[in-house]
Amino acid sequence: RILQQTYGALLPEDAQHYLERIRSAAKHMSELVEDLLQLARVGRQTTRREMQPLRALVEEARKDVEPECTGRDIRWEIGALPELEVDPGLFRLVFTNLFSNAVKFTRARQVATIEVGSFDGNGMSVIFVRDNGAGFDMRYADKLFGVFQRLHRQDEFEGTGIGLATVHRIVQKHGGRVWAESELNQGACFYFSVPTGPAGATELREPMGAAV
């Protein structure tokens, strides 16, 4: 950045192009390191669970992604959400990552719709986040929640491929699971389940790099 600001105007066009590529790659690497550190912290962190209305966490997560929504027409449809025994900080991160994902992949839509809702099933509360964005091919759905796994090119949609792995790890630590349904260009819906009863005694503690 300093090189660009100080000498950029003196350099030929191709040299300016190379400098911008270096700066862009350095920025991406910085984001990647931050996301990996966050994933490692999630894996090692002991959850501090309390009864929490998920609606409050959803509203906090919406504020977290507001900078990404500037200049966009995004319609939020927030349905009824339960109160569950979860770690508030970690579950706010779950919603923030899913909302950021939905905002990113609806970028090409003139009007983006992001829906949040819930339903009960087999002693679990299932929460979903649905969007009308780019979607993905379900043949590759098993790759979604792996570290560094991406179903779109970097020049189409930015990202490090760690956000959904973080969501998976947090939900897994709470005794639930996460999955997704989609069609190309027809949007995507991400689901995660949380036990409705008291938290179990098992606490997963994973080192960085553990399989998700």
Tab-separated table of C-alpha atoms in Angstrom:
chain	number	residue	atom	x	y	z
A	1	ARG	CA	0.000	0.000	0.000
A	2	ILE	CA	2.807	2.413	0.879
A	3	LEU	CA	4.551	1.605	-2.395
A	4	GLN	CA	1.341	2.248	-4.318
A	5	GLN	CA	0.650	5.546	-2.596
A	6	THR	CA	4.213	6.864	-2.852
A	7	TYR	CA	5.337	5.686	-6.276
A	8	GLY	CA	2.212	4.366	-8.011
A	9	ALA	CA	1.798	7.360	-10.313
A	10	LEU	CA	5.426	7.005	-11.483
A	11	LEU	CA	5.094	3.365	-12.472
A	12	PRO	CA	3.961	2.063	-15.865
A	13	GLU	CA	0.496	0.559	-16.129
A	14	ASP	CA	1.619	-3.073	-15.994
A	15	ALA	CA	3.681	-2.426	-12.829
A	16	GLN	CA	0.631	-0.811	-11.188
A	17	HIS	CA	-1.375	-3.897	-12.129
A	18	TYR	CA	1.186	-6.201	-10.493
A	19	LEU	CA	1.225	-4.062	-7.347
A	20	GLU	CA	-2.549	-4.263	-7.082
A	21	ARG	CA	-2.402	-8.034	-7.423
A	22	ILE	CA	0.178	-8.213	-4.604
A	23	ARG	CA	-1.947	-5.984	-2.378
A	24	SER	CA	-5.092	-7.987	-3.107
A	25	ALA	CA	-3.330	-11.293	-2.353
A	26	ALA	CA	-1.908	-9.903	0.906
A	27	LYS	CA	-5.390	-8.764	1.964
A	28	HIS	CA	-6.829	-12.200	1.174
A	29	MET	CA	-4.041	-13.895	3.161
A	30	SER	CA	-4.721	-11.635	6.145
A	31	GLU	CA	-8.424	-12.546	6.057
A	32	LEU	CA	-7.539	-16.229	5.751
A	33	VAL	CA	-5.267	-16.120	8.816
A	34	GLU	CA	-7.942	-14.320	10.857
A	35	ASP	CA	-10.583	-16.867	9.864
A	36	LEU	CA	-8.284	-19.784	10.686
A	37	LEU	CA	-7.534	-18.325	14.100
A	38	GLN	CA	-11.248	-17.913	14.729
A	39	LEU	CA	-11.894	-21.520	13.695
A	40	ALA	CA	-9.138	-22.682	16.045
A	41	ARG	CA	-10.597	-20.679	18.937
A	42	VAL	CA	-14.030	-22.164	18.308
A	43	GLY	CA	-12.596	-25.686	18.314
A	44	ARG	CA	-10.806	-25.185	21.641
A	45	GLN	CA	-13.384	-23.039	23.394
A	46	THR	CA	-15.620	-24.506	26.092
A	47	THR	CA	-19.199	-23.430	25.510
A	48	ARG	CA	-20.917	-21.269	28.136
A	49	ARG	CA	-24.563	-22.050	27.565
A	50	GLU	CA	-27.611	-20.196	28.793
A	51	MET	CA	-31.236	-19.921	27.771
A	52	GLN	CA	-31.209	-17.383	24.975
A	53	PRO	CA	-33.934	-16.049	22.658
A	54	LEU	CA	-32.527	-16.607	19.183
A	55	ARG	CA	-34.390	-13.560	17.879
A	56	ALA	CA	-32.026	-11.311	19.861
A	57	LEU	CA	-28.966	-13.036	18.357
A	58	VAL	CA	-30.451	-12.702	14.865
A	59	GLU	CA	-30.880	-8.944	15.314
A	60	GLU	CA	-27.309	-8.598	16.576
A	61	ALA	CA	-26.019	-10.608	13.610
A	62	ARG	CA	-27.982	-8.400	11.200
A	63	LYS	CA	-26.169	-5.387	12.620
A	64	ASP	CA	-22.856	-7.193	12.143
A	65	VAL	CA	-23.473	-7.542	8.382
A	66	GLU	CA	-24.978	-4.077	7.816
A	67	PRO	CA	-21.750	-2.725	6.238
A	68	GLU	CA	-22.031	-5.448	3.571
A	69	CYS	CA	-25.600	-4.373	2.748
A	70	THR	CA	-24.840	-0.750	1.820
A	71	GLY	CA	-26.609	0.280	-1.368
A	72	ARG	CA	-28.503	-3.018	-1.586
A	73	ASP	CA	-32.239	-3.708	-1.545
A	74	ILE	CA	-32.419	-6.617	0.906
A	75	ARG	CA	-35.728	-7.856	2.306
A	76	TRP	CA	-35.374	-9.599	5.657
A	77	GLU	CA	-38.148	-12.002	6.629
A	78	ILE	CA	-37.695	-13.067	10.252
A	79	GLY	CA	-40.136	-15.695	11.493
A	80	ALA	CA	-40.787	-17.087	14.961
A	81	LEU	CA	-37.626	-18.336	16.646
A	82	PRO	CA	-37.296	-20.384	19.851
A	83	GLU	CA	-35.416	-19.785	23.055
A	84	LEU	CA	-32.641	-22.367	23.390
A	85	GLU	CA	-29.762	-23.258	25.672
A	86	VAL	CA	-26.758	-22.125	23.629
A	87	ASP	CA	-23.550	-20.158	23.920
A	88	PRO	CA	-24.733	-16.640	22.905
A	89	GLY	CA	-21.388	-15.490	21.496
A	90	LEU	CA	-20.893	-18.589	19.375
A	91	PHE	CA	-24.453	-18.624	18.061
A	92	ARG	CA	-24.273	-14.963	17.156
A	93	LEU	CA	-21.252	-15.991	15.056
A	94	VAL	CA	-23.331	-18.759	13.427
A	95	PHE	CA	-25.960	-16.251	12.306
A	96	THR	CA	-23.371	-13.652	11.281
A	97	ASN	CA	-21.587	-16.155	9.034
A	98	LEU	CA	-24.822	-17.432	7.476
A	99	PHE	CA	-26.137	-13.890	6.907
A	100	SER	CA	-22.840	-12.742	5.399
A	101	ASN	CA	-22.987	-15.749	3.093
A	102	ALA	CA	-26.560	-14.929	2.046
A	103	VAL	CA	-25.757	-11.243	1.455
A	104	LYS	CA	-22.751	-12.166	-0.673
A	105	PHE	CA	-24.464	-14.729	-2.869
A	106	THR	CA	-27.539	-12.557	-3.535
A	107	ARG	CA	-25.384	-9.716	-4.859
A	108	ALA	CA	-26.625	-10.189	-8.426
A	109	ARG	CA	-30.289	-9.932	-7.385
A	110	GLN	CA	-31.986	-6.581	-7.796
A	111	VAL	CA	-34.056	-7.426	-4.730
A	112	ALA	CA	-32.472	-9.912	-2.334
A	113	THR	CA	-34.605	-11.909	0.090
A	114	ILE	CA	-33.180	-13.485	3.238
A	115	GLU	CA	-35.584	-15.538	5.323
A	116	VAL	CA	-34.993	-16.895	8.820
A	117	GLY	CA	-37.339	-19.348	10.497
A	118	SER	CA	-37.608	-22.514	12.565
A	119	PHE	CA	-39.534	-25.728	13.103
A	120	ASP	CA	-39.420	-28.674	15.521
A	121	GLY	CA	-38.478	-32.230	14.724
A	122	ASN	CA	-37.404	-35.307	16.726
A	123	GLY	CA	-36.570	-33.418	19.899
A	124	MET	CA	-34.561	-30.834	18.003
A	125	SER	CA	-35.214	-27.236	17.040
A	126	VAL	CA	-34.282	-26.688	13.397
A	127	ILE	CA	-33.338	-23.166	12.320
A	128	PHE	CA	-33.013	-22.191	8.666
A	129	VAL	CA	-31.605	-19.279	6.679
A	130	ARG	CA	-32.922	-19.136	3.106
A	131	ASP	CA	-31.895	-16.772	0.294
A	132	ASN	CA	-32.724	-16.204	-3.375
A	133	GLY	CA	-29.116	-16.004	-4.520
A	134	ALA	CA	-26.766	-17.901	-6.808
A	135	GLY	CA	-27.280	-21.293	-5.181
A	136	PHE	CA	-25.043	-24.301	-5.839
A	137	ASP	CA	-25.044	-27.771	-7.363
A	138	MET	CA	-26.210	-30.306	-4.755
A	139	ARG	CA	-23.755	-32.861	-6.152
A	140	TYR	CA	-21.038	-30.968	-4.295
A	141	ALA	CA	-22.984	-30.247	-1.101
A	142	ASP	CA	-20.722	-32.524	0.951
A	143	LYS	CA	-17.848	-30.075	0.393
A	144	LEU	CA	-19.650	-27.045	1.792
A	145	PHE	CA	-18.612	-27.412	5.418
A	146	GLY	CA	-14.988	-28.415	4.919
A	147	VAL	CA	-12.127	-26.003	5.550
A	148	PHE	CA	-10.991	-24.224	2.348
A	149	GLN	CA	-13.810	-25.815	0.327
A	150	ARG	CA	-15.487	-23.408	-2.104
A	151	LEU	CA	-18.091	-24.049	-4.813
A	152	HIS	CA	-17.589	-20.721	-6.627
A	153	ARG	CA	-14.502	-19.081	-8.078
A	154	GLN	CA	-12.750	-16.341	-6.099
A	155	ASP	CA	-13.316	-13.853	-8.920
A	156	GLU	CA	-17.075	-14.518	-8.712
A	157	PHE	CA	-17.515	-14.373	-4.938
A	158	GLU	CA	-14.799	-13.481	-2.451
A	159	GLY	CA	-14.194	-15.533	0.688
A	160	THR	CA	-11.793	-17.869	2.461
A	161	GLY	CA	-13.881	-21.046	2.610
A	162	ILE	CA	-13.823	-21.139	6.416
A	163	GLY	CA	-17.096	-19.468	7.451
A	164	LEU	CA	-19.313	-22.501	6.941
A	165	ALA	CA	-16.720	-24.771	8.564
A	166	THR	CA	-16.957	-22.511	11.619
A	167	VAL	CA	-20.763	-22.784	11.589
A	168	HIS	CA	-20.485	-26.569	11.380
A	169	ARG	CA	-18.075	-26.750	14.305
A	170	ILE	CA	-20.198	-24.531	16.560
A	171	VAL	CA	-23.404	-26.448	15.853
A	172	GLN	CA	-21.599	-29.758	16.340
A	173	LYS	CA	-20.310	-28.576	19.741
A	174	HIS	CA	-23.939	-27.987	20.737
A	175	GLY	CA	-24.968	-31.535	19.799
A	176	GLY	CA	-26.639	-30.600	16.517
A	177	ARG	CA	-25.905	-30.869	12.830
A	178	VAL	CA	-25.937	-28.575	9.804
A	179	TRP	CA	-26.942	-29.197	6.193
A	180	ALA	CA	-28.057	-27.313	3.090
A	181	GLU	CA	-30.387	-27.552	0.098
A	182	SER	CA	-30.059	-25.616	-3.135
A	183	GLU	CA	-30.352	-25.405	-6.889
A	184	LEU	CA	-28.112	-23.411	-9.190
A	185	ASN	CA	-29.478	-19.865	-9.603
A	186	GLN	CA	-32.442	-20.744	-7.377
A	187	GLY	CA	-31.058	-19.714	-4.003
A	188	ALA	CA	-29.954	-21.813	-1.059
A	189	CYS	CA	-31.282	-22.818	2.338
A	190	PHE	CA	-28.991	-23.643	5.259
A	191	TYR	CA	-30.383	-25.606	8.195
A	192	PHE	CA	-28.961	-26.347	11.602
A	193	SER	CA	-30.432	-28.254	14.524
A	194	VAL	CA	-30.086	-27.736	18.275
A	195	PRO	CA	-31.392	-30.054	21.022
A	196	THR	CA	-34.459	-28.597	22.736
A	197	GLY	CA	-33.601	-30.217	26.101
A	198	PRO	CA	-30.796	-29.399	28.556
A	199	ALA	CA	-27.245	-29.339	27.214
A	200	GLY	CA	-25.498	-32.690	27.194
A	201	ALA	CA	-22.344	-33.447	29.128
A	202	THR	CA	-20.215	-34.040	26.036
A	203	GLU	CA	-18.071	-31.105	25.030
A	204	LEU	CA	-16.050	-31.320	21.829
A	205	ARG	CA	-12.622	-29.698	21.955
A	206	GLU	CA	-10.797	-29.784	18.651
A	207	PRO	CA	-7.331	-28.585	17.660
A	208	MET	CA	-6.889	-26.400	14.590
A	209	GLY	CA	-6.951	-28.509	11.469
A	210	ALA	CA	-9.244	-31.201	12.854
A	211	ALA	CA	-11.686	-32.648	10.365
A	212	VAL	CA	-15.119	-31.055	10.357
